Coordinates of C-alpha atoms in Angstrom, one line a residue:
X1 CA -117.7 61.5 122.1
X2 CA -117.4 60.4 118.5
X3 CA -116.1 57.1 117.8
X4 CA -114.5 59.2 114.6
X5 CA -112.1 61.1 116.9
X6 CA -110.5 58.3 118.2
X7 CA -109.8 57.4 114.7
X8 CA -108.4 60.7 114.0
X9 CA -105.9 60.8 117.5
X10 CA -104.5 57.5 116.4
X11 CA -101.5 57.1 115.7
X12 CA -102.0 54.2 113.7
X13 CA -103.7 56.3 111.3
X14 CA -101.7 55.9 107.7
X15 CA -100.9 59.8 107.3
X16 CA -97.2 60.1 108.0
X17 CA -97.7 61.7 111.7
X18 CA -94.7 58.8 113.0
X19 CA -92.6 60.7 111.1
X20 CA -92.8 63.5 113.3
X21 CA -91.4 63.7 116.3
X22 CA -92.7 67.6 116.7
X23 CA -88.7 68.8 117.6
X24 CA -88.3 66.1 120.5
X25 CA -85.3 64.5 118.2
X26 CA -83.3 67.3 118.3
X27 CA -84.2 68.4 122.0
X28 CA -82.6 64.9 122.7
X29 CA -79.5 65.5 120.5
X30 CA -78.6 68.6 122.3
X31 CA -79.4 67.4 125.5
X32 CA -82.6 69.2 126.9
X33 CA -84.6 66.0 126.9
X34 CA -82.6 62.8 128.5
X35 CA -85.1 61.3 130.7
X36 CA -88.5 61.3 131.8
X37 CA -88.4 64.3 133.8
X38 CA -86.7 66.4 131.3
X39 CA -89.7 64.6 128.5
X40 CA -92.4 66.1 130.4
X41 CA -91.0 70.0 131.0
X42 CA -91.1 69.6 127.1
X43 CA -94.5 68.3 126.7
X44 CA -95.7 70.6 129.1
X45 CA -94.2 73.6 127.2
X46 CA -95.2 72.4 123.8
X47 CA -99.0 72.2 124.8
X48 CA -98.9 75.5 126.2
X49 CA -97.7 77.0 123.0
X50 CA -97.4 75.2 120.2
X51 CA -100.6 73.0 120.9
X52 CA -102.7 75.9 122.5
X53 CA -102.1 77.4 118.5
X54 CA -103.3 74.1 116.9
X55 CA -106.0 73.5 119.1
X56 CA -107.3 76.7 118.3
X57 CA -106.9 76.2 114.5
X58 CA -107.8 73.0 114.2
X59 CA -111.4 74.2 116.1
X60 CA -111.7 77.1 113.9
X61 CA -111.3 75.1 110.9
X62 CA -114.1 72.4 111.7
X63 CA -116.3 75.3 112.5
X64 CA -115.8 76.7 109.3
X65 CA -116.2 72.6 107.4
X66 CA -119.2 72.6 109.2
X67 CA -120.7 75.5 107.3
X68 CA -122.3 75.9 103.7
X69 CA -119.3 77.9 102.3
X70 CA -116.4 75.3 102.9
X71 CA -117.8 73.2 100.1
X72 CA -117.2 75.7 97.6
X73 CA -115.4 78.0 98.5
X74 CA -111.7 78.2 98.4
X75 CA -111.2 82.0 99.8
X76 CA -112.0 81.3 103.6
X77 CA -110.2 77.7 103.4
X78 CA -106.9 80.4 102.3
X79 CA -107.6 83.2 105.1
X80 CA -107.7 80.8 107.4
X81 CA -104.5 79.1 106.0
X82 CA -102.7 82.6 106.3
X83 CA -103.6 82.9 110.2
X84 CA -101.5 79.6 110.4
X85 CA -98.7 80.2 108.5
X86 CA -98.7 83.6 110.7
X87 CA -98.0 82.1 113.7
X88 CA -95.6 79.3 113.0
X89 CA -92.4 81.6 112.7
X90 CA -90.1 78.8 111.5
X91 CA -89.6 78.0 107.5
X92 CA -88.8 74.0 108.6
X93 CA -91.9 74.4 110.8
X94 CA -94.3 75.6 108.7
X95 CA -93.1 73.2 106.2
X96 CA -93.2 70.2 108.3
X97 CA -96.9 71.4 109.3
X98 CA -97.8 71.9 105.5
X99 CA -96.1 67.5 104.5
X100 CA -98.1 66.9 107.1
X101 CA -101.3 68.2 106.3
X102 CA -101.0 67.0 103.1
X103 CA -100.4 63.1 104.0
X104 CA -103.3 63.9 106.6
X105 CA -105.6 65.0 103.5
X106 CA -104.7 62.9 101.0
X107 CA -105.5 59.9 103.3
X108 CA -108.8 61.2 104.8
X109 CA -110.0 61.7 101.7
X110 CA -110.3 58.2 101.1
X111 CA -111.8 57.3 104.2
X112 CA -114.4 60.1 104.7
X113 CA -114.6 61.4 101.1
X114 CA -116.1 65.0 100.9
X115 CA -116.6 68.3 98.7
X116 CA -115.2 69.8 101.9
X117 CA -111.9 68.0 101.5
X118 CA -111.9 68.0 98.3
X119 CA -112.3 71.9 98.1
X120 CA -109.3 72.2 101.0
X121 CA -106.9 70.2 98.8
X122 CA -107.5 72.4 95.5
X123 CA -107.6 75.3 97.3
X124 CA -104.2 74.8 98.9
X125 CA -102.3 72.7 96.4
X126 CA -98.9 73.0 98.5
X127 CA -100.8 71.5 101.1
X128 CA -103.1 72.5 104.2
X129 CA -101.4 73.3 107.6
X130 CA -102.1 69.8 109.5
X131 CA -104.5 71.6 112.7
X132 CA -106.7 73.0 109.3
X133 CA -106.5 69.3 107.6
X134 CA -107.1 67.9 111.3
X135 CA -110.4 70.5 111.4
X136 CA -111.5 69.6 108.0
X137 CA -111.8 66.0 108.6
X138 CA -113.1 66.2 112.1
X139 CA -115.8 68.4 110.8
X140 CA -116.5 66.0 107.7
X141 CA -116.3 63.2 110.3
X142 CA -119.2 64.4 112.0
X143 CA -116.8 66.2 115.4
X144 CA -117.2 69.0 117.0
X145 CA -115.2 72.3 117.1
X146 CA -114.1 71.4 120.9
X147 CA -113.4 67.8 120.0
X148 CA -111.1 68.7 116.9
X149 CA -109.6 70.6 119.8
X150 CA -109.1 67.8 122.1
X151 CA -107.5 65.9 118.8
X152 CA -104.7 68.8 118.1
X153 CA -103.9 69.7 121.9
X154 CA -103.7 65.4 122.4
X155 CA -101.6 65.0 119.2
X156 CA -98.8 67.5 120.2
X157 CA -97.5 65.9 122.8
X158 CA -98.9 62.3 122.1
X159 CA -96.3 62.3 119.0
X160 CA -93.1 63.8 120.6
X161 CA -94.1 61.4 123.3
X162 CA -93.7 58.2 121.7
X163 CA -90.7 59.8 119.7
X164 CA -88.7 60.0 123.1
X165 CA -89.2 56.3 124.0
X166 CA -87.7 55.4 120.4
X167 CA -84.9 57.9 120.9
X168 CA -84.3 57.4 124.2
X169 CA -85.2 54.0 124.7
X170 CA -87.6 55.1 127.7
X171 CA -90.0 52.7 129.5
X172 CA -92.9 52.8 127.4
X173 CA -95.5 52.2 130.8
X174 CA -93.4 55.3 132.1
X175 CA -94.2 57.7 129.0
X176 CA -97.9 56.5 129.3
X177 CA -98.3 57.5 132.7
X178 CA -96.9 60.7 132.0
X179 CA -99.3 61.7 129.0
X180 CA -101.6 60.1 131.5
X181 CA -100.8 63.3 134.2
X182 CA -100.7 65.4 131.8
X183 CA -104.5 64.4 130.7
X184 CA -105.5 67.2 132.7
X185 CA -104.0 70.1 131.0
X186 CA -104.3 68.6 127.4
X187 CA -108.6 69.2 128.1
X188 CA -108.0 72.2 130.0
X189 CA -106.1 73.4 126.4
X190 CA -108.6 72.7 124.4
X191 CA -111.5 73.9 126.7
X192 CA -109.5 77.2 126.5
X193 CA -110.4 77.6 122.3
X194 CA -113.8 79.0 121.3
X195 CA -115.7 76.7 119.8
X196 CA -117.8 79.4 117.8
X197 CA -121.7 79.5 118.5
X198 CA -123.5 83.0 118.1
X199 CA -120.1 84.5 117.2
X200 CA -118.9 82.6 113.7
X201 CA -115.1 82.4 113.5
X202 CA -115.0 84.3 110.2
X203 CA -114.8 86.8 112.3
X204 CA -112.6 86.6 115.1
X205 CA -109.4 84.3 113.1
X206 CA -107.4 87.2 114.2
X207 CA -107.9 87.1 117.6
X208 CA -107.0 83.3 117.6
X209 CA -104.1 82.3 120.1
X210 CA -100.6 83.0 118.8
X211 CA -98.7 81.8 121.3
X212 CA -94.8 81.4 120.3
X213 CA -92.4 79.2 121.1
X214 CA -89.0 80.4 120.4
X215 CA -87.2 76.8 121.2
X216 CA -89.0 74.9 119.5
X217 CA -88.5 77.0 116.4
X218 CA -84.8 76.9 117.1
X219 CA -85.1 73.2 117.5
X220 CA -86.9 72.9 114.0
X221 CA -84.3 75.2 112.3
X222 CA -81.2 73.0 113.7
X223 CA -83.4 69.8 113.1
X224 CA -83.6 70.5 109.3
X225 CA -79.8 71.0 108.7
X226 CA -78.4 68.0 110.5
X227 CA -76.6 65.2 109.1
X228 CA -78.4 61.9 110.6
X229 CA -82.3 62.7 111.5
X230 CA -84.7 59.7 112.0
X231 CA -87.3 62.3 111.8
X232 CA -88.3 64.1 109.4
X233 CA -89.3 67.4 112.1

């Protein structure tokens, strides 16, 4: 495994992702998430949508930084930015994905600085969505498609995780041993995604998961209108 992964599935990394708490604050304001067992029904549902889609992107985008093109050339960096805004229904969702990409960007740059990323930033000025930044940088970090997987399918629940102990006050040893169960099913996500070889993505992007989640576009919808949020999705 590259070392470089593990940088990029920390959370202390300075790009903004504690700011997220990927809809877990308002699950817990309306009451679907209240303790540990209601946490990991909403993990496990998130990673079988919502971090099934990123997983894929995220793979399909350090596929395509791997290659001679992404150094150049803006037009795939935009396709591919178009089968992601496709599949995240929600406005505050896609919005949320797009800050966070950006910060994600912005900060990588510094630390692994690249034509690659430099060509994904002016070719999407209002900002990448973050699996496509997270793809990027695990390519220009020397990843694989399958780890950049791992990275996305670990993140989405890994960050709504640690949201629920501050909103919750949860024990964190609890939390931990339930992202440790749930180990598992975050590889089995990401061995799920093609990971390109004989078949280059260019030309399969379509037939990339598009799992929806209903709820959790609900949840980001309500999230984004309410008075007092500690998160900002």
């Amino acid at each position: 495994m590259n070392a470089a992964l593990l940088l990029l599935a920390d959370s202390r990394l300075p790009a903004g992702g504690h700011g997220h708490s990927g809809g877990a604050e308002e699950a817990v304001r309306i009451g679907a998430i209240r303790d540990l067992a209601g946490l990991a029904a909403f993990l496990r549902g998130r990673l079988a949508t919502a971090g099934l889609v990123t997983a894929a992107l995220a793979a399909a985008a350090c596929d395509l930084g791997a290659s001679p093109a992404a150094a150049t050339g803006r037009s795939e960096w935009t396709r591919l930015d178009a089968e992601a805004d496709a599949r995240i229904s929600s406005p505050a969702q896609r919005e949320a994905s797009r800050t966070q990409g950006r910060l994600l960007l912005r900060t990588s740059r510094r630390i692994w600085p690249s034509p690659v990323l430099d060509t994904l930033a002016g070719a999407l000025p209002q900002g990448a969505h973050h699996p496509l930044a997270l793809g990027a940088v695990a390519a220009v970090a020397g990843c694989s498609p399958a780890e950049a997987a791992l990275a996305a399918a670990y993140t989405s629940v890994t960050g709504p995780a640690t949201a629920a102990v501050r909103l919750l006050g949860l024990d964190p040893v609890a939390v931990h041993r339930l992202l440790a169960d749930l180990a598992p099913a975050v590889e089995r996500a990401a061995a799920t995604v093609p990971t390109g070889g004989e078949a280059r993505w260019e030309a399969c992007w379509e037939a990339l998961p598009a799992h929806a989640s209903p709820a959790l576009d609900l949840l980001a919808e309500h999230h984004i209108r309410a008075d007092m949020r500690l998160f900002v999705s």
